[in-house]
Coordinates of C-alpha atoms and ligand atoms in Angstrom, one line a residue:
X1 CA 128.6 153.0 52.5
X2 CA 130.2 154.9 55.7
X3 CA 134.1 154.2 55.0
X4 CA 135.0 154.4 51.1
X5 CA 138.4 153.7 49.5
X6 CA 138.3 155.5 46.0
X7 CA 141.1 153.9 43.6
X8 CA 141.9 155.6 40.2
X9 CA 140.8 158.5 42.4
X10 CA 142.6 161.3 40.1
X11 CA 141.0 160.1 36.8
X12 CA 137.6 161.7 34.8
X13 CA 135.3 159.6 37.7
X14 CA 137.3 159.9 40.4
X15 CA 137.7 163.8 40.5
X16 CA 133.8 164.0 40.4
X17 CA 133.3 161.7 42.6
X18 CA 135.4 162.1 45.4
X19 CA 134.1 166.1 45.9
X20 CA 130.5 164.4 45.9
X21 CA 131.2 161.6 48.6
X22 CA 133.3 164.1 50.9
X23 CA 130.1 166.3 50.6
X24 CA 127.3 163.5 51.4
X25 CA 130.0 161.2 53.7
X26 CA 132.6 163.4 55.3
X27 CA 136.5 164.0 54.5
X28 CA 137.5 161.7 57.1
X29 CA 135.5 158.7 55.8
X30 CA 137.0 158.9 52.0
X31 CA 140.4 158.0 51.0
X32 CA 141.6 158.7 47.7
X33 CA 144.1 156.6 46.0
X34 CA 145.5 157.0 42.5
X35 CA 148.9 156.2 40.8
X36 CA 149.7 159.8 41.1
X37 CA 151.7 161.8 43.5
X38 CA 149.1 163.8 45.5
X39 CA 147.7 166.6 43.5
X40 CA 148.7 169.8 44.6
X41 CA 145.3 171.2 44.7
X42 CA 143.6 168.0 46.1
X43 CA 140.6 168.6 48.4
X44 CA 140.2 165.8 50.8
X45 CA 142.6 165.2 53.9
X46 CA 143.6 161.2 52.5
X47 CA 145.0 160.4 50.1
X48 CA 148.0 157.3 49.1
X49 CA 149.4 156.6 45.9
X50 CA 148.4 153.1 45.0
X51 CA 149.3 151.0 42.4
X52 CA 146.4 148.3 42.0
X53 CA 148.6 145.7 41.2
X54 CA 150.8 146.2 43.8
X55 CA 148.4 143.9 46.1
X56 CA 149.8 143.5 49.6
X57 CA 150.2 147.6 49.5
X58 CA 146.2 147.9 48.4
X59 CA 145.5 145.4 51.1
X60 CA 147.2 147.6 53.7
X61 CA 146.2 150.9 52.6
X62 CA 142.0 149.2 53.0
X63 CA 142.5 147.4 55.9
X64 CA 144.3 149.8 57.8
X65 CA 141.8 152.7 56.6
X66 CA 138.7 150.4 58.0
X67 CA 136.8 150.9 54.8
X68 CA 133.6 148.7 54.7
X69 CA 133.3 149.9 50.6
X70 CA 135.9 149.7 48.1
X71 CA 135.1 152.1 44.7
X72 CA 137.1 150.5 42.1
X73 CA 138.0 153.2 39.0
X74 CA 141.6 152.1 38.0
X75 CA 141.6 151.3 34.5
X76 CA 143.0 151.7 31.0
X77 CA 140.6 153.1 28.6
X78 CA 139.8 151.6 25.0
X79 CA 142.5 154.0 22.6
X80 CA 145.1 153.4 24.9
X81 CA 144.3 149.8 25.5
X82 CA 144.7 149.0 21.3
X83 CA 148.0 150.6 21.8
X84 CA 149.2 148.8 24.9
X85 CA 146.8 145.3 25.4
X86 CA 149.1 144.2 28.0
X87 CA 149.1 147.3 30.1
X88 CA 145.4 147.1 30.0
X89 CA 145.1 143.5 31.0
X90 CA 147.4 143.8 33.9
X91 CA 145.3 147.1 35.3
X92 CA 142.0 146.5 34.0
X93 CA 141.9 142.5 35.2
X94 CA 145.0 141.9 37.9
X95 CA 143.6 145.0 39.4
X96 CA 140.1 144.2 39.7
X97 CA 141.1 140.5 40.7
X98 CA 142.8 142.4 43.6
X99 CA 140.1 144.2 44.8
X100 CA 137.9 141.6 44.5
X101 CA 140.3 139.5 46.8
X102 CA 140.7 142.3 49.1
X103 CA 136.5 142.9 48.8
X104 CA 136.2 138.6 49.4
X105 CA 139.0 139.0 53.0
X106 CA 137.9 141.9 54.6
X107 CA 134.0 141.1 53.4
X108 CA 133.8 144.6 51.6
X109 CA 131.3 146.0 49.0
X110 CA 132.8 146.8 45.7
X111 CA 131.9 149.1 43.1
X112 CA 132.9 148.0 39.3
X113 CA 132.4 150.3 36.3
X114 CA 132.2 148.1 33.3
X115 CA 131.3 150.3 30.3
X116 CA 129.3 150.4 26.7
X117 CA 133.0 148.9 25.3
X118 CA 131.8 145.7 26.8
X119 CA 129.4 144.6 23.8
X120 CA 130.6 143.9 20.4
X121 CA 129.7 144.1 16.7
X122 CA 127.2 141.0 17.1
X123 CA 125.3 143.5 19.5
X124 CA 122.3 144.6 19.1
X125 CA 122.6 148.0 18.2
X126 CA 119.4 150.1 19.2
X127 CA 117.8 149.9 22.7
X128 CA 120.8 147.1 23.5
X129 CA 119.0 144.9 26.0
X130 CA 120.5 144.5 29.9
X131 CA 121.0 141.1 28.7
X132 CA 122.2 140.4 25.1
X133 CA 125.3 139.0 22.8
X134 CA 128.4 140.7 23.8
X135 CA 131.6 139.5 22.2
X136 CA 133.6 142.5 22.1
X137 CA 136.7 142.6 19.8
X138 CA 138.8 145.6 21.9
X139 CA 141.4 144.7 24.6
X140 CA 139.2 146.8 26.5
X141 CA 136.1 145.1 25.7
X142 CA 137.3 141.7 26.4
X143 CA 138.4 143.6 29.9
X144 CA 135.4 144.7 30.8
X145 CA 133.2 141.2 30.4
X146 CA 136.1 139.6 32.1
X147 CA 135.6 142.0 35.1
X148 CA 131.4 141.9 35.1
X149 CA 132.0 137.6 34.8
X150 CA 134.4 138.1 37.9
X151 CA 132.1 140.3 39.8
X152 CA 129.0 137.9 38.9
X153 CA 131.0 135.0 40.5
X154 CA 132.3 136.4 43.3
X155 CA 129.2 137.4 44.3
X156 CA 127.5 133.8 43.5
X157 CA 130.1 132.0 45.3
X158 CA 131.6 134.2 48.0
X159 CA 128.8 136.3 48.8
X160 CA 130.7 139.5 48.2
X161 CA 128.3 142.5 47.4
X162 CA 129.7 143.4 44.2
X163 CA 127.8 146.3 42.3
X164 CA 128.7 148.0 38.8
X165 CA 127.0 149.8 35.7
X166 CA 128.2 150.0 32.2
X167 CA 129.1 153.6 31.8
X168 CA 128.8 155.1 28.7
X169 CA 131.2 157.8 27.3
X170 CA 131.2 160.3 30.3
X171 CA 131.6 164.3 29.8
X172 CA 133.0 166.7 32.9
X173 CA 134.4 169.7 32.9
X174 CA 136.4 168.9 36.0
X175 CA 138.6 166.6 34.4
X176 CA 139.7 165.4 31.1
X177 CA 139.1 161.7 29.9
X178 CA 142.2 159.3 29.7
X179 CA 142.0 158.4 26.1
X180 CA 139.0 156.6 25.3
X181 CA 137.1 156.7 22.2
X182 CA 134.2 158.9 23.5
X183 CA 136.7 161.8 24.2
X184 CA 135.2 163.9 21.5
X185 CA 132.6 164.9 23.2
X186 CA 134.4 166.3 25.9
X187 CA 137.2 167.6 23.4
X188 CA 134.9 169.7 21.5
X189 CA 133.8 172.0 24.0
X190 CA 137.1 173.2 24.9
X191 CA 138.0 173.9 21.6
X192 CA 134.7 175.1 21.0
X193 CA 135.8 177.8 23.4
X194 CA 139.6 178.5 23.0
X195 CA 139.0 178.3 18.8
X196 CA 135.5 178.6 17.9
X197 CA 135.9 175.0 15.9
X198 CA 136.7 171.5 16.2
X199 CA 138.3 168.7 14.0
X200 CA 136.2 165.3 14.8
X201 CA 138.0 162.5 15.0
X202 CA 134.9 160.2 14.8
X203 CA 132.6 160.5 11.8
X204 CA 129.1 162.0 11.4
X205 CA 126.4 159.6 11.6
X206 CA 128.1 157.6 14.7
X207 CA 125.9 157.2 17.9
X208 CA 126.9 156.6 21.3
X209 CA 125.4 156.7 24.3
X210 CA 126.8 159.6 26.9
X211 CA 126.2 160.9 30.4
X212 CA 126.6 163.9 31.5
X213 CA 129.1 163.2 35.2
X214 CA 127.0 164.5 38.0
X215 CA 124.3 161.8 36.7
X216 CA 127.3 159.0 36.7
X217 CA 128.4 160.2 39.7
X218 CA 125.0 160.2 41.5
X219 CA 124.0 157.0 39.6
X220 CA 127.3 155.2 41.6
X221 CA 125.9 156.4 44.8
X222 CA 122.3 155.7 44.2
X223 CA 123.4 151.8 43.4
X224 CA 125.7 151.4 46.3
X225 CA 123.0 152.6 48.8
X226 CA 120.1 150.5 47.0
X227 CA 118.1 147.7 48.8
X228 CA 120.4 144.8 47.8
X229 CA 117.3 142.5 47.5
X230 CA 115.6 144.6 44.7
X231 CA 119.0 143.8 42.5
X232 CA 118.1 141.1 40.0
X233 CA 120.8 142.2 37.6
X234 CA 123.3 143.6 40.6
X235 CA 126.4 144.0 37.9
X236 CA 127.0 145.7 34.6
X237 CA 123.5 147.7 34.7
X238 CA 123.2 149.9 31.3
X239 CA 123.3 153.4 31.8
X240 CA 122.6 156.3 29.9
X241 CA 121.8 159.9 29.4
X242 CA 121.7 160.5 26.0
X243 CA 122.6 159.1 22.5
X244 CA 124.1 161.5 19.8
X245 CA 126.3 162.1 16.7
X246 CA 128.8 164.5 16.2
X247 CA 126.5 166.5 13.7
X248 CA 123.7 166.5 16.7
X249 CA 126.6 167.5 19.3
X250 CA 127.6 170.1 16.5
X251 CA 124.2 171.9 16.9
X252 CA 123.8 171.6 20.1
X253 CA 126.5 174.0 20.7
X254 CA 125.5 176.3 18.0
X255 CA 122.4 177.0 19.5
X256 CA 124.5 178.5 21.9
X257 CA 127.6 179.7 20.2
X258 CA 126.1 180.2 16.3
X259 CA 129.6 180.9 15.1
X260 CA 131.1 177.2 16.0
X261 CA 131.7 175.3 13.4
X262 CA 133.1 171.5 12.7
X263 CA 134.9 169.6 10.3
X264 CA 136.4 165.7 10.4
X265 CA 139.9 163.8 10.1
X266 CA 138.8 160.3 11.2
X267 CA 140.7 158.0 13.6
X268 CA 140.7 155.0 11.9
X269 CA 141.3 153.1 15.3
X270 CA 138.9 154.9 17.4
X271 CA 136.0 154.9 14.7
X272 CA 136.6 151.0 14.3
X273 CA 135.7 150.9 17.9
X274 CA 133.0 152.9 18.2
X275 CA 131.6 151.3 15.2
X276 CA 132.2 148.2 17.2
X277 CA 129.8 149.6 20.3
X278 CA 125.7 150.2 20.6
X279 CA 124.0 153.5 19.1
X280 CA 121.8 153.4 22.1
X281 CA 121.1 151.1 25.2
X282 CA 118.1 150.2 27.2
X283 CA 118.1 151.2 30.6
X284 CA 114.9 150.1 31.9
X285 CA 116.6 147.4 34.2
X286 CA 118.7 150.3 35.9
X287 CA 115.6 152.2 36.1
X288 CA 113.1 149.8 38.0
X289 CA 115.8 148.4 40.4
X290 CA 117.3 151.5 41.7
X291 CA 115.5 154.0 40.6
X292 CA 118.5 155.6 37.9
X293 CA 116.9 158.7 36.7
X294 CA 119.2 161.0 34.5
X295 CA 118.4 164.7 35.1
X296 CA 120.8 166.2 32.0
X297 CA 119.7 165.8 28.0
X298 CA 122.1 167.1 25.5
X299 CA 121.0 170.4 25.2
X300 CA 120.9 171.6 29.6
X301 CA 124.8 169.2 29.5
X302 CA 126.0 171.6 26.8
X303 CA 124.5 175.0 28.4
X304 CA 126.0 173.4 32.2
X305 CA 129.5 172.3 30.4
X306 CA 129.5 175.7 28.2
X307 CA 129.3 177.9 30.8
X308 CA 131.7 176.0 34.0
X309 CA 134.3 175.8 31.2
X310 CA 134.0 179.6 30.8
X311 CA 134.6 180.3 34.5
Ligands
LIG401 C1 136.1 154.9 26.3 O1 135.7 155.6 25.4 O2 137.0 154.1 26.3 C2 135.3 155.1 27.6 C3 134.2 154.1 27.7 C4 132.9 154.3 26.9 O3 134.3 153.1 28.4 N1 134.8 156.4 27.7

């Protein structure tokens, strides 16, 4: 990557991310686009607002930039995409189908998160292989295979260098997620601080995977930059730092704030999803083709998130 067009560049990825790549590939070699006027407080020297749909203007905006890498991160999350299906479909697929276009004219490499939402009930559950059943039954889910098929066949028939990973809930203390169903777990450490408790909204005894940000951010640029002949898998890599329940997130923060304490008022919507998704996934693919080594567990994310959130 030298010239890197960041879209959904204000969201819980995007804020993480586009600090890192100014650091490692200079201000004047990122562009930050988002469907948000310019932050006020917004660190790098470009930035457009961009809405992906809006084709011939995301054209422009790339071409004119010179980017030879295009980091795609618009999208609708899973809660918000039960609400609104449509929404989601025309962000989370007309969107991608744009950049993919735009990737496919200007010969670009393009970055895809897809995301643990992408498998379904029929899933294995524990250790989820790279490659198993998937058949989501989310608006997001369906998404999100759509956009791994689309990257697998425009790299198979246009030669497009398409790379993505399936991100599992992500926690930051940067930014807040966009309502998706692993928001609890960035949720309860603010109100772990500001009220010494938090109200779950999914139930005890439900594991997902999560990731800690700097490893998803570092896990983005390790994959772009990796030998593209050691890529068997290339899209939709499994990813993850950890697996937990509310209960295990629970102590994990007691052991650094004993007082804290937890009670639950299910979502019924957002526990049918993540009853929907894997407890854990197998990340051994990730692992032997690039190298993806996580540096945070539960317990040195909660110590990192507890005390940035203080400051
Ligand atoms: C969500 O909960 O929707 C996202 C995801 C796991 O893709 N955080």
């Amino acid at each position: 990557m030298k010239k890197i067009i960041v879209t959904g560049a204000t969201g819980q990825i995007g804020t993480d991310l586009v600090d890192r790549l100014i650091k490692d590939y200079g201000d004047d070699n990122v562009l930050a686009c988002s469907r948000r006027a310019r932050p006020e407080d917004w660190a790098g020297s470009h930035y457009e607002s961009l809405d992906v749909t809006d084709s011939k203007r995301f054209f422009e905006l790339t071409k004119d930039f010179g980017a030879d890498t295009i980091l795609h991160l618009a999208a609708v999350l899973s809660a918000v995409g039960e609400d609104n299906p449509q929404l989601l479909w025309d962000i989370n697929v007309n969107g991608l189908y744009n950049s993919l276009e735009i990737a496919r004219e200007l010969d670009l490499a393009l970055f895809v998160p897809s995301s643990i939402g992408a498998f379904g009930p029929g899933t294995p559950a524990v250790n989820t292989p790279q490659t198993t059943i998937q058949r989501p039954t989310t608006a997001y889910g369906v998404s999100k295979v759509a956009g791994e098929l689309l990257c697998d066949y425009y790299n198979k028939r246009f030669g497009i260098d398409t790379r993505g990973v399936r991100f599992p809930g992500l926690i930051s203390y940067k930014a807040l997620p966009g309502g998706g169903t692993t928001d609890y777990a960035v949720h309860i450490y603010y109100d772990a601080l500001e009220k010494g408790h938090y109200t779950s909204f999914i139930d005890k005894g439900t594991f997902m995977d999560m990731m800690y940000m700097p490893d998803a951010v570092d896990s983005i640029i390790d994959l772009m930059e990796a030998d593209p002949s050691k890529l068997k898998d290339r899209n939709a890599f499994n990813v993850s730092g950890m697996s937990f329940d509310p209960e295990e997130l629970k102590r994990s923060i007691q052991k650094y704030m004993p007082d804290f304490t937890m009670d639950y008022d299910v979502d019924p919507v957002r526990q049918a999803i993540a009853d929907s998704w894997p407890d854990s996934l197998d990340v051994s693919a990730a692992r032997e083709q690039w190298g993806f080594n996580p540096k945070y567990d539960l317990d040195a994310m909660t110590k990192d998130m507890l005390e940035k959130l203080k400051k």
